[in-house]
mmCIF file of C-alpha atoms and ligand atoms in Angstrom:
data_model
loop_
_atom_site.group_PDB
_atom_site.id
_atom_site.type_symbol
_atom_site.label_atom_id
_atom_site.label_comp_id
_atom_site.label_asym_id
_atom_site.label_seq_id
_atom_site.Cartn_x
_atom_site.Cartn_y
_atom_site.Cartn_z
ATOM 1 C CA MET A 278 -22.834 3.435 5.411
ATOM 2 C CA LEU A 279 -20.505 4.727 2.935
ATOM 3 C CA ASP A 280 -20.825 3.679 -0.871
ATOM 4 C CA LEU A 281 -16.986 3.344 -1.052
ATOM 5 C CA ALA A 282 -14.104 4.221 1.226
ATOM 6 C CA ILE A 283 -10.531 5.283 -0.590
ATOM 7 C CA ILE A 284 -7.515 4.754 1.556
ATOM 8 C CA GLY A 285 -4.997 6.881 0.211
ATOM 9 C CA GLY A 286 -4.885 10.300 -1.480
ATOM 10 C CA GLY A 287 -2.092 9.925 -4.022
ATOM 11 C CA PRO A 288 -2.753 9.647 -7.416
ATOM 12 C CA ALA A 289 -4.131 6.371 -7.347
ATOM 13 C CA GLY A 290 -6.694 7.299 -4.594
ATOM 14 C CA LEU A 291 -7.478 10.883 -5.967
ATOM 15 C CA THR A 292 -7.957 9.315 -9.627
ATOM 16 C CA ALA A 293 -10.425 6.518 -7.930
ATOM 17 C CA GLY A 294 -12.380 9.482 -6.032
ATOM 18 C CA LEU A 295 -12.667 11.897 -9.395
ATOM 19 C CA TYR A 296 -13.989 8.466 -11.463
ATOM 20 C CA ALA A 297 -16.257 7.091 -8.742
ATOM 21 C CA THR A 298 -18.118 10.469 -7.454
ATOM 22 C CA ARG A 299 -18.225 11.518 -11.436
ATOM 23 C CA GLY A 300 -19.614 7.973 -12.100
ATOM 24 C CA GLY A 301 -22.252 8.358 -9.885
ATOM 25 C CA LEU A 302 -21.386 7.235 -6.328
ATOM 26 C CA GLN A 303 -23.015 9.501 -3.829
ATOM 27 C CA ASN A 304 -21.159 8.699 -0.380
ATOM 28 C CA VAL A 305 -17.150 8.242 -0.921
ATOM 29 C CA ILE A 306 -14.691 9.427 1.252
ATOM 30 C CA MET A 307 -10.950 9.354 0.769
ATOM 31 C CA TYR A 308 -9.201 8.929 3.943
ATOM 32 C CA GLU A 309 -5.668 10.612 3.668
ATOM 33 C CA LYS A 310 -3.413 10.735 6.645
ATOM 34 C CA GLY A 311 -1.677 14.001 4.921
ATOM 35 C CA LEU A 312 -1.990 16.400 2.292
ATOM 36 C CA PRO A 313 -3.444 14.572 -1.013
ATOM 37 C CA GLY A 314 -0.997 14.265 -3.489
ATOM 38 C CA GLY A 315 1.169 11.162 -2.642
ATOM 39 C CA GLN A 316 4.895 10.487 -2.579
ATOM 40 C CA ILE A 317 5.507 12.051 -5.954
ATOM 41 C CA THR A 318 5.097 15.717 -4.201
ATOM 42 C CA GLN A 319 8.408 14.681 -2.770
ATOM 43 C CA SER A 320 10.090 14.539 -6.508
ATOM 44 C CA SER A 321 11.795 17.397 -7.724
ATOM 45 C CA GLU A 322 11.633 16.302 -11.449
ATOM 46 C CA VAL A 323 8.896 14.915 -13.334
ATOM 47 C CA GLU A 324 9.381 14.259 -16.968
ATOM 48 C CA ASN A 325 7.182 11.454 -18.144
ATOM 49 C CA TYR A 326 3.555 12.263 -17.117
ATOM 50 C CA PRO A 327 1.927 12.084 -20.460
ATOM 51 C CA GLY A 328 0.611 15.610 -21.615
ATOM 52 C CA VAL A 329 3.007 17.808 -19.226
ATOM 53 C CA CYS A 330 5.396 19.045 -21.725
ATOM 54 C CA GLU A 331 7.538 20.829 -19.241
ATOM 55 C CA ILE A 332 9.663 18.882 -16.490
ATOM 56 C CA VAL A 333 7.911 19.868 -13.427
ATOM 57 C CA THR A 334 8.181 19.167 -9.599
ATOM 58 C CA GLY A 335 5.681 16.754 -8.093
ATOM 59 C CA MET A 336 4.323 19.429 -6.074
ATOM 60 C CA GLU A 337 3.434 21.506 -9.597
ATOM 61 C CA LEU A 338 1.961 18.074 -10.840
ATOM 62 C CA MET A 339 -0.353 17.388 -8.410
ATOM 63 C CA GLU A 340 -1.331 20.644 -7.337
ATOM 64 C CA CYS A 341 -5.070 20.548 -8.851
ATOM 65 C CA TRP A 342 -5.847 16.862 -8.892
ATOM 66 C CA PRO A 343 -7.750 17.300 -5.396
ATOM 67 C CA LYS A 344 -9.384 20.183 -6.569
ATOM 68 C CA GLN A 345 -10.503 18.218 -9.614
ATOM 69 C CA ALA A 346 -11.414 15.259 -7.812
ATOM 70 C CA MET A 347 -13.429 17.117 -5.274
ATOM 71 C CA ARG A 348 -16.031 18.942 -7.696
ATOM 72 C CA PHE A 349 -17.895 15.645 -8.090
ATOM 73 C CA GLY A 350 -18.657 15.211 -4.376
ATOM 74 C CA LEU A 351 -15.599 13.011 -3.145
ATOM 75 C CA ARG A 352 -15.256 14.104 0.383
ATOM 76 C CA HIS A 353 -11.549 14.084 1.849
ATOM 77 C CA GLU A 354 -10.812 13.294 5.833
ATOM 78 C CA MET A 355 -7.282 13.727 7.047
ATOM 79 C CA GLN A 356 -7.132 10.678 8.925
ATOM 80 C CA GLU A 357 -5.274 7.594 9.367
ATOM 81 C CA VAL A 358 -6.795 4.198 8.462
ATOM 82 C CA VAL A 359 -5.412 1.582 10.838
ATOM 83 C CA ARG A 360 -7.246 -1.473 9.512
ATOM 84 C CA VAL A 361 -10.016 -2.534 6.988
ATOM 85 C CA GLY A 362 -11.794 -5.626 8.142
ATOM 86 C CA LYS A 363 -15.105 -7.411 6.873
ATOM 87 C CA CYS A 364 -18.016 -8.604 8.643
ATOM 88 C CA GLN A 365 -20.832 -10.138 6.395
ATOM 89 C CA ASP A 366 -20.563 -8.236 3.363
ATOM 90 C CA THR A 367 -19.881 -4.898 5.011
ATOM 91 C CA PHE A 368 -16.314 -3.377 5.241
ATOM 92 C CA LEU A 369 -15.254 -1.975 8.777
ATOM 93 C CA ILE A 370 -12.708 0.673 8.147
ATOM 94 C CA THR A 371 -10.982 1.403 11.823
ATOM 95 C CA LEU A 372 -9.691 4.894 12.062
ATOM 96 C CA ALA A 373 -6.536 6.014 14.277
ATOM 97 C CA ASN A 374 -9.175 8.049 16.436
ATOM 98 C CA GLY A 375 -10.819 4.774 17.039
ATOM 99 C CA GLU A 376 -13.976 5.354 15.193
ATOM 100 C CA VAL A 377 -15.107 2.654 12.955
ATOM 101 C CA GLN A 378 -16.576 3.571 9.313
ATOM 102 C CA LYS A 379 -18.910 0.971 7.419
ATOM 103 C CA ALA A 380 -18.554 0.793 3.500
ATOM 104 C CA LYS A 381 -19.902 -1.392 1.142
ATOM 105 C CA SER A 382 -16.899 -0.977 -0.901
ATOM 106 C CA VAL A 383 -13.116 -0.207 -0.532
ATOM 107 C CA ILE A 384 -10.301 0.790 -2.609
ATOM 108 C CA VAL A 385 -6.810 0.389 -0.972
ATOM 109 C CA ALA A 386 -4.445 3.167 -2.712
ATOM 110 C CA THR A 387 -1.930 3.334 0.195
ATOM 111 C CA GLY A 388 1.090 3.058 -2.062
ATOM 112 C CA SER A 389 4.745 2.702 -1.001
ATOM 113 C CA THR A 390 7.346 4.511 1.093
ATOM 114 C CA PRO A 391 11.367 4.726 0.367
ATOM 115 C CA LYS A 392 13.240 1.781 1.441
ATOM 116 C CA ARG A 393 16.238 2.316 4.249
ATOM 117 C CA ALA A 394 19.271 1.037 2.628
ATOM 118 C CA GLY A 395 20.283 -0.530 6.274
ATOM 119 C CA PHE A 396 23.731 0.381 7.005
ATOM 120 C CA GLU A 397 25.137 1.245 10.421
ATOM 121 C CA GLY A 398 24.223 4.783 11.301
ATOM 122 C CA GLU A 399 21.517 5.294 8.908
ATOM 123 C CA ASP A 400 18.675 5.294 11.375
ATOM 124 C CA GLU A 401 20.857 7.255 13.955
ATOM 125 C CA PHE A 402 21.238 10.100 11.484
ATOM 126 C CA PHE A 403 17.835 10.119 9.611
ATOM 127 C CA GLY A 404 16.521 13.574 9.469
ATOM 128 C CA LYS A 405 20.099 14.585 10.719
ATOM 129 C CA GLY A 406 21.710 13.936 7.338
ATOM 130 C CA VAL A 407 20.481 11.303 5.886
ATOM 131 C CA SER A 408 17.382 11.712 3.810
ATOM 132 C CA THR A 409 15.248 9.923 1.096
ATOM 133 C CA CYS A 410 13.565 13.491 -0.070
ATOM 134 C CA ALA A 411 15.997 15.830 -2.021
ATOM 135 C CA THR A 412 12.985 18.271 -2.660
ATOM 136 C CA CYS A 413 12.498 18.369 0.912
ATOM 137 C CA ASP A 414 16.211 18.679 2.192
ATOM 138 C CA GLY A 415 18.360 19.557 -0.743
ATOM 139 C CA PHE A 416 18.256 23.250 0.064
ATOM 140 C CA PHE A 417 20.541 22.560 3.350
ATOM 141 C CA TYR A 418 23.186 21.381 1.263
ATOM 142 C CA LYS A 419 23.713 24.335 -0.948
ATOM 143 C CA ASN A 420 26.919 24.673 -2.162
ATOM 144 C CA LYS A 421 28.313 21.867 -0.008
ATOM 145 C CA GLU A 422 29.264 18.433 -1.182
ATOM 146 C CA VAL A 423 26.534 15.592 -0.712
ATOM 147 C CA ALA A 424 26.124 11.700 -1.802
ATOM 148 C CA VAL A 425 23.366 10.058 -3.177
ATOM 149 C CA LEU A 426 22.724 6.165 -3.101
ATOM 150 C CA GLY A 427 21.209 4.108 -5.733
ATOM 151 C CA GLY A 428 20.961 3.122 -9.573
ATOM 152 C CA GLY A 429 17.350 3.475 -10.792
ATOM 153 C CA ASP A 430 15.777 6.646 -12.022
ATOM 154 C CA THR A 431 14.774 7.917 -8.895
ATOM 155 C CA ALA A 432 18.446 8.105 -7.751
ATOM 156 C CA LEU A 433 19.932 9.405 -10.661
ATOM 157 C CA GLU A 434 16.796 12.185 -11.011
ATOM 158 C CA GLU A 435 17.227 13.255 -7.741
ATOM 159 C CA ALA A 436 21.086 13.213 -8.421
ATOM 160 C CA LEU A 437 20.450 15.905 -11.445
ATOM 161 C CA PHE A 438 18.448 17.812 -8.928
ATOM 162 C CA LEU A 439 20.777 17.685 -6.219
ATOM 163 C CA SER A 440 23.698 18.959 -8.740
ATOM 164 C CA ASN A 441 21.855 22.605 -9.034
ATOM 165 C CA ILE A 442 22.172 23.173 -5.433
ATOM 166 C CA ALA A 443 25.137 21.303 -4.131
ATOM 167 C CA LYS A 444 29.075 21.854 -5.145
ATOM 168 C CA LYS A 445 29.333 18.311 -5.974
ATOM 169 C CA VAL A 446 27.241 14.899 -6.033
ATOM 170 C CA TYR A 447 28.715 11.708 -5.155
ATOM 171 C CA LEU A 448 26.411 8.781 -6.957
ATOM 172 C CA ILE A 449 27.022 5.471 -5.120
ATOM 173 C CA HIS A 450 25.867 2.399 -6.632
ATOM 174 C CA ARG A 451 26.580 -1.316 -5.933
ATOM 175 C CA ARG A 452 26.335 -2.279 -9.481
ATOM 176 C CA ASP A 453 28.653 -0.893 -12.875
ATOM 177 C CA LYS A 454 25.195 -0.230 -14.781
ATOM 178 C CA PHE A 455 22.395 1.650 -14.102
ATOM 179 C CA ARG A 456 18.543 0.500 -14.218
ATOM 180 C CA ALA A 457 17.508 3.903 -15.562
ATOM 181 C CA ALA A 458 16.201 5.363 -18.688
ATOM 182 C CA PRO A 459 19.184 5.799 -20.881
ATOM 183 C CA SER A 460 18.557 9.600 -21.390
ATOM 184 C CA THR A 461 18.669 10.139 -17.761
ATOM 185 C CA VAL A 462 21.977 8.090 -17.458
ATOM 186 C CA LYS A 463 23.310 10.028 -20.420
ATOM 187 C CA ARG A 464 22.621 13.432 -18.541
ATOM 188 C CA VAL A 465 24.204 12.125 -15.166
ATOM 189 C CA LYS A 466 27.188 11.122 -17.149
ATOM 190 C CA ASP A 467 27.655 14.507 -18.939
ATOM 191 C CA ASN A 468 27.136 16.358 -15.636
ATOM 192 C CA PRO A 469 30.809 17.682 -14.773
ATOM 193 C CA LYS A 470 29.295 17.820 -10.831
ATOM 194 C CA ILE A 471 28.358 14.485 -10.319
ATOM 195 C CA GLU A 472 30.955 12.063 -9.595
ATOM 196 C CA LEU A 473 30.399 8.271 -10.189
ATOM 197 C CA ILE A 474 31.369 5.754 -7.536
ATOM 198 C CA LEU A 475 30.307 2.376 -8.634
ATOM 199 C CA ASN A 476 30.718 -1.476 -7.528
ATOM 200 C CA ALA A 477 30.546 0.348 -4.262
ATOM 201 C CA THR A 478 28.374 -0.128 -0.931
ATOM 202 C CA ILE A 479 28.029 2.497 2.206
ATOM 203 C CA LYS A 480 29.662 0.395 5.307
ATOM 204 C CA LYS A 481 28.750 3.331 7.600
ATOM 205 C CA ALA A 482 27.370 6.724 8.224
ATOM 206 C CA TYR A 483 29.213 8.727 11.022
ATOM 207 C CA GLY A 484 28.827 12.270 13.094
ATOM 208 C CA ASP A 485 27.886 13.622 16.374
ATOM 209 C CA ALA A 486 25.039 15.295 17.821
ATOM 210 C CA MET A 487 24.675 17.931 15.305
ATOM 211 C CA GLY A 488 24.638 15.688 12.629
ATOM 212 C CA LEU A 489 26.160 13.769 9.885
ATOM 213 C CA GLN A 490 29.713 14.543 8.932
ATOM 214 C CA GLY A 491 30.519 11.682 6.536
ATOM 215 C CA VAL A 492 30.111 8.176 5.098
ATOM 216 C CA ILE A 493 32.401 5.198 4.979
ATOM 217 C CA VAL A 494 32.213 3.612 1.575
ATOM 218 C CA GLU A 495 33.523 0.155 0.545
ATOM 219 C CA GLN A 496 34.620 -0.232 -3.196
ATOM 220 C CA ASP A 497 36.755 -3.473 -4.388
ATOM 221 C CA GLY A 498 37.545 -3.968 -0.765
ATOM 222 C CA LYS A 499 39.117 -0.375 0.135
ATOM 223 C CA GLU A 500 37.214 2.121 2.131
ATOM 224 C CA ILE A 501 36.525 5.695 0.956
ATOM 225 C CA ASP A 502 35.976 8.229 3.370
ATOM 226 C CA LEU A 503 33.382 10.614 1.992
ATOM 227 C CA LYS A 504 33.176 13.674 4.280
ATOM 228 C CA VAL A 505 29.679 14.780 3.361
ATOM 229 C CA PRO A 506 27.211 16.414 5.327
ATOM 230 C CA GLY A 507 24.057 14.837 3.779
ATOM 231 C CA ILE A 508 23.355 11.417 2.084
ATOM 232 C CA PHE A 509 20.039 10.752 -0.095
ATOM 233 C CA VAL A 510 18.854 7.210 0.060
ATOM 234 C CA PHE A 511 16.879 5.774 -3.050
ATOM 235 C CA VAL A 512 17.308 1.883 -2.862
ATOM 236 C CA GLY A 513 13.533 1.044 -3.733
ATOM 237 C CA MET A 514 10.278 1.065 -1.961
ATOM 238 C CA HIS A 515 8.252 -0.546 0.825
ATOM 239 C CA VAL A 516 4.452 -1.538 0.165
ATOM 240 C CA ASN A 517 2.123 0.265 2.687
ATOM 241 C CA ASN A 518 0.128 -2.799 2.914
ATOM 242 C CA GLU A 519 -0.436 -2.709 6.766
ATOM 243 C CA VAL A 520 -3.921 -1.766 6.775
ATOM 244 C CA LEU A 521 -5.319 -5.171 5.238
ATOM 245 C CA LYS A 522 -3.319 -7.014 8.353
ATOM 246 C CA GLN A 523 -6.143 -8.764 10.698
ATOM 247 C CA GLU A 524 -5.786 -8.855 14.172
ATOM 248 C CA ASP A 525 -4.457 -12.541 14.037
ATOM 249 C CA GLY A 526 -1.534 -11.280 11.602
ATOM 250 C CA SER A 527 -3.459 -12.435 8.354
ATOM 251 C CA PHE A 528 -4.102 -10.461 5.218
ATOM 252 C CA LEU A 529 -7.786 -9.690 4.497
ATOM 253 C CA CYS A 530 -7.078 -10.620 0.951
ATOM 254 C CA GLU A 531 -4.342 -12.335 -1.103
ATOM 255 C CA VAL A 532 -0.720 -10.644 -1.155
ATOM 256 C CA ASN A 533 2.046 -12.142 -2.774
ATOM 257 C CA GLU A 534 5.656 -12.729 -1.439
ATOM 258 C CA TRP A 535 6.565 -9.014 -1.397
ATOM 259 C CA GLY A 536 3.405 -7.832 0.101
ATOM 260 C CA GLU A 537 1.880 -6.768 -2.975
ATOM 261 C CA VAL A 538 -1.829 -7.037 -2.821
ATOM 262 C CA VAL A 539 -2.695 -9.479 -5.598
ATOM 263 C CA VAL A 540 -5.281 -8.292 -8.293
ATOM 264 C CA ASP A 541 -6.994 -8.789 -11.756
ATOM 265 C CA LEU A 542 -7.097 -6.647 -14.630
ATOM 266 C CA ARG A 543 -9.925 -4.957 -13.103
ATOM 267 C CA MET A 544 -8.004 -4.063 -9.697
ATOM 268 C CA ARG A 545 -10.366 -6.679 -7.962
ATOM 269 C CA THR A 546 -8.752 -8.583 -4.914
ATOM 270 C CA SER A 547 -9.563 -12.010 -3.703
ATOM 271 C CA VAL A 548 -12.381 -10.432 -1.568
ATOM 272 C CA PRO A 549 -15.444 -9.109 -3.138
ATOM 273 C CA GLY A 550 -16.003 -5.530 -2.994
ATOM 274 C CA LEU A 551 -12.082 -4.806 -2.046
ATOM 275 C CA PHE A 552 -9.918 -3.014 -4.643
ATOM 276 C CA ALA A 553 -6.547 -2.337 -4.711
ATOM 277 C CA ALA A 554 -4.725 0.358 -6.826
ATOM 278 C CA GLY A 555 -1.060 1.969 -7.524
ATOM 279 C CA ASP A 556 1.890 1.109 -5.896
ATOM 280 C CA VAL A 557 0.558 -1.070 -3.390
ATOM 281 C CA ARG A 558 -1.121 -3.718 -5.964
ATOM 282 C CA SER A 559 0.984 -6.634 -7.643
ATOM 283 C CA ASP A 560 3.099 -6.066 -10.641
ATOM 284 C CA ALA A 561 2.466 -2.450 -10.197
ATOM 285 C CA SER A 562 4.813 -0.175 -12.595
ATOM 286 C CA LYS A 563 5.212 2.272 -9.716
ATOM 287 C CA GLN A 564 4.811 5.455 -11.861
ATOM 288 C CA VAL A 565 2.394 7.994 -11.671
ATOM 289 C CA VAL A 566 0.217 7.440 -14.804
ATOM 290 C CA CYS A 567 -0.165 3.795 -14.162
ATOM 291 C CA ALA A 568 -1.108 4.536 -10.292
ATOM 292 C CA ALA A 569 -3.898 6.855 -11.980
ATOM 293 C CA GLY A 570 -4.970 4.519 -14.462
ATOM 294 C CA ASP A 571 -5.434 1.904 -11.643
ATOM 295 C CA GLY A 572 -7.227 4.427 -9.603
ATOM 296 C CA ALA A 573 -9.593 4.737 -12.730
ATOM 297 C CA THR A 574 -10.309 0.996 -13.162
ATOM 298 C CA ALA A 575 -10.827 0.384 -9.449
ATOM 299 C CA ALA A 576 -13.761 2.871 -9.179
ATOM 300 C CA ILE A 577 -15.343 1.496 -12.352
ATOM 301 C CA SER A 578 -15.132 -1.973 -11.094
ATOM 302 C CA ALA A 579 -16.497 -0.561 -7.531
ATOM 303 C CA ILE A 580 -19.297 0.936 -9.127
ATOM 304 C CA SER A 581 -20.405 -2.300 -11.192
ATOM 305 C CA TYR A 582 -19.912 -4.396 -7.934
ATOM 306 C CA ILE A 583 -22.307 -1.852 -6.085
ATOM 307 C CA GLU A 584 -24.642 -1.811 -9.039
ATOM 308 C CA ASP A 585 -24.935 -5.496 -8.610
ATOM 309 C CA LEU A 586 -25.305 -5.505 -4.884
ATOM 310 C CA GLY A 587 -28.674 -7.320 -4.460
ATOM 311 C CA GLU A 588 -31.151 -7.219 -1.708
ATOM 312 C CA ASP A 589 -29.474 -10.055 0.239
ATOM 313 C CA PHE A 590 -26.295 -7.697 0.988
ATOM 314 C CA ARG A 591 -25.559 -8.636 5.128
ATOM 315 C CA LEU A 592 -25.332 -5.657 6.561
ATOM 316 C CA CYS A 593 -23.180 -6.233 9.771
HETATM 317 C C1 FAD B 29 11.445 10.761 -5.145
HETATM 318 C C2 FAD B 29 10.483 9.973 -6.098
HETATM 319 C C3 FAD B 29 10.396 10.384 -7.574
HETATM 320 C C4 FAD B 29 9.308 9.902 -8.310
HETATM 321 N N1 FAD B 29 9.733 10.222 -9.522
HETATM 322 C C5 FAD B 29 8.753 9.793 -10.141
HETATM 323 C C6 FAD B 29 8.604 10.133 -11.870
HETATM 324 O O1 FAD B 29 9.325 11.113 -12.281
HETATM 325 N N2 FAD B 29 7.215 9.589 -12.247
HETATM 326 C C7 FAD B 29 6.876 8.682 -12.184
HETATM 327 O O2 FAD B 29 5.771 8.483 -12.952
HETATM 328 N N3 FAD B 29 6.438 8.128 -10.713
HETATM 329 C C8 FAD B 29 7.609 8.729 -9.905
HETATM 330 N N4 FAD B 29 7.962 8.392 -8.735
HETATM 331 C C9 FAD B 29 6.640 7.426 -8.382
HETATM 332 C C10 FAD B 29 5.486 7.660 -8.164
HETATM 333 O O3 FAD B 29 5.697 8.764 -7.075
HETATM 334 C C11 FAD B 29 4.520 6.373 -7.453
HETATM 335 O O4 FAD B 29 4.362 5.700 -8.240
HETATM 336 C C12 FAD B 29 3.024 7.010 -7.313
HETATM 337 O O5 FAD B 29 3.188 8.440 -6.479
HETATM 338 C C13 FAD B 29 2.218 6.167 -6.979
HETATM 339 O O6 FAD B 29 0.849 6.863 -6.338
HETATM 340 P P1 FAD B 29 -0.035 6.005 -5.222
HETATM 341 O O7 FAD B 29 -1.061 6.476 -5.370
HETATM 342 O O8 FAD B 29 -0.053 4.356 -5.647
HETATM 343 O O9 FAD B 29 0.488 6.148 -3.968
HETATM 344 P P2 FAD B 29 1.323 7.358 -3.056
HETATM 345 O O10 FAD B 29 1.582 8.133 -4.203
HETATM 346 O O11 FAD B 29 2.497 6.362 -2.463
HETATM 347 O O12 FAD B 29 0.047 7.468 -2.150
HETATM 348 C C14 FAD B 29 -0.443 6.770 -1.111
HETATM 349 C C15 FAD B 29 -0.949 7.877 -0.077
HETATM 350 O O13 FAD B 29 -1.823 6.761 0.613
HETATM 351 C C16 FAD B 29 -1.403 7.554 1.928
HETATM 352 N N5 FAD B 29 -1.764 6.751 3.115
HETATM 353 C C17 FAD B 29 -0.886 5.527 3.342
HETATM 354 N N6 FAD B 29 -1.389 4.501 4.332
HETATM 355 C C18 FAD B 29 -1.970 5.438 4.768
HETATM 356 C C19 FAD B 29 -3.095 5.094 5.922
HETATM 357 N N7 FAD B 29 -3.210 3.910 6.524
HETATM 358 N N8 FAD B 29 -4.164 5.869 6.026
HETATM 359 C C20 FAD B 29 -4.384 6.890 5.175
HETATM 360 N N9 FAD B 29 -3.495 7.228 4.209
HETATM 361 C C21 FAD B 29 -2.644 6.625 3.973
HETATM 362 C C22 FAD B 29 0.016 8.053 2.246
HETATM 363 O O14 FAD B 29 0.038 9.464 3.118
HETATM 364 C C23 FAD B 29 0.021 8.741 0.420
HETATM 365 O O15 FAD B 29 -0.348 10.144 0.329
HETATM 366 C C24 FAD B 29 8.517 8.648 -7.746
HETATM 367 C C25 FAD B 29 8.675 8.539 -6.305
HETATM 368 C C26 FAD B 29 9.533 9.090 -5.375
HETATM 369 C C27 FAD B 29 9.256 8.837 -4.202
#
């Protein structure tokens, strides 16, 4: 029986693992379906992590987090968790390989994933010109023209990154104002390689078997044919709450109308012993520093939950 199972190895899960093991929990596994680090490893520019004064890539930022977290005994299993259930006081963690692991407490830190925008051809050309990761795919467009869709911090930062590689970047946004930090907006507006296409949406993506050839943009009732081989979509995030879905379709704990796991200030969910941290929880600021803080809080709460478990713990 595990003291604590952590699901997800991004900033929230890694920090939870560090605090839980350094705080004395002996038997802690962090399940991460890929390499630890989380979605920030896809970012090409991070300039807002406190204490890191240079602009770094997400990969650079996360490089030593797993090493630090494992120093105090955290174990990492590269496994996908399919479901978290509860039987009596025992949590049952079902893994994709069919195994079921028992745990006294659980921290869900499964994060979020980029949403698709929903235009025609987006799914057809995903991975063949349509991308949600400039760091991963930007280099394919060296000295070519590309488009970026979105108006938040991520869209603007990735447009800036792409402007260092591509010949030209079209930034398409459905409003005339951006929801990004003023310093980032200024850098975008001052960049001669970025052309803004505002009050505009993408109607469809087109191409052939070789990949994307362009997108049709709608602006003020007119259509613009942008002949770009690459379009990068940054239009918000989907909350990864699937592990909490039970066989009857209900959620193990309370989630809000956006599917975010409802927590209190100690990261406690509506189910005793179950905690949530990072992008997956309600009212998350969806930032690395906040996810890390949540992970620490959730681990401290898990430690006191386990300390308070009495003799009458009901094993399943
Ligand atoms: C392109 C981009 C740029 C960004 N730029 C910034 C920035 O400049 N500054 C900033 O502060 N934030 C930035 N963010 C946001 C930041 O990355 C997130 O807020 C942060 O990573 C959230 O951490 P997390 O641990 O909650 O979740 P995540 O980082 O999403 O990690 C969750 C982890 O859980 C794993 N997982 C999910 N489901 C399962 C499962 N069922 N079983 C096992 N493992 C699972 C995933 O593989 C993933 O590794 C950016 C995000 C993106 C995509």
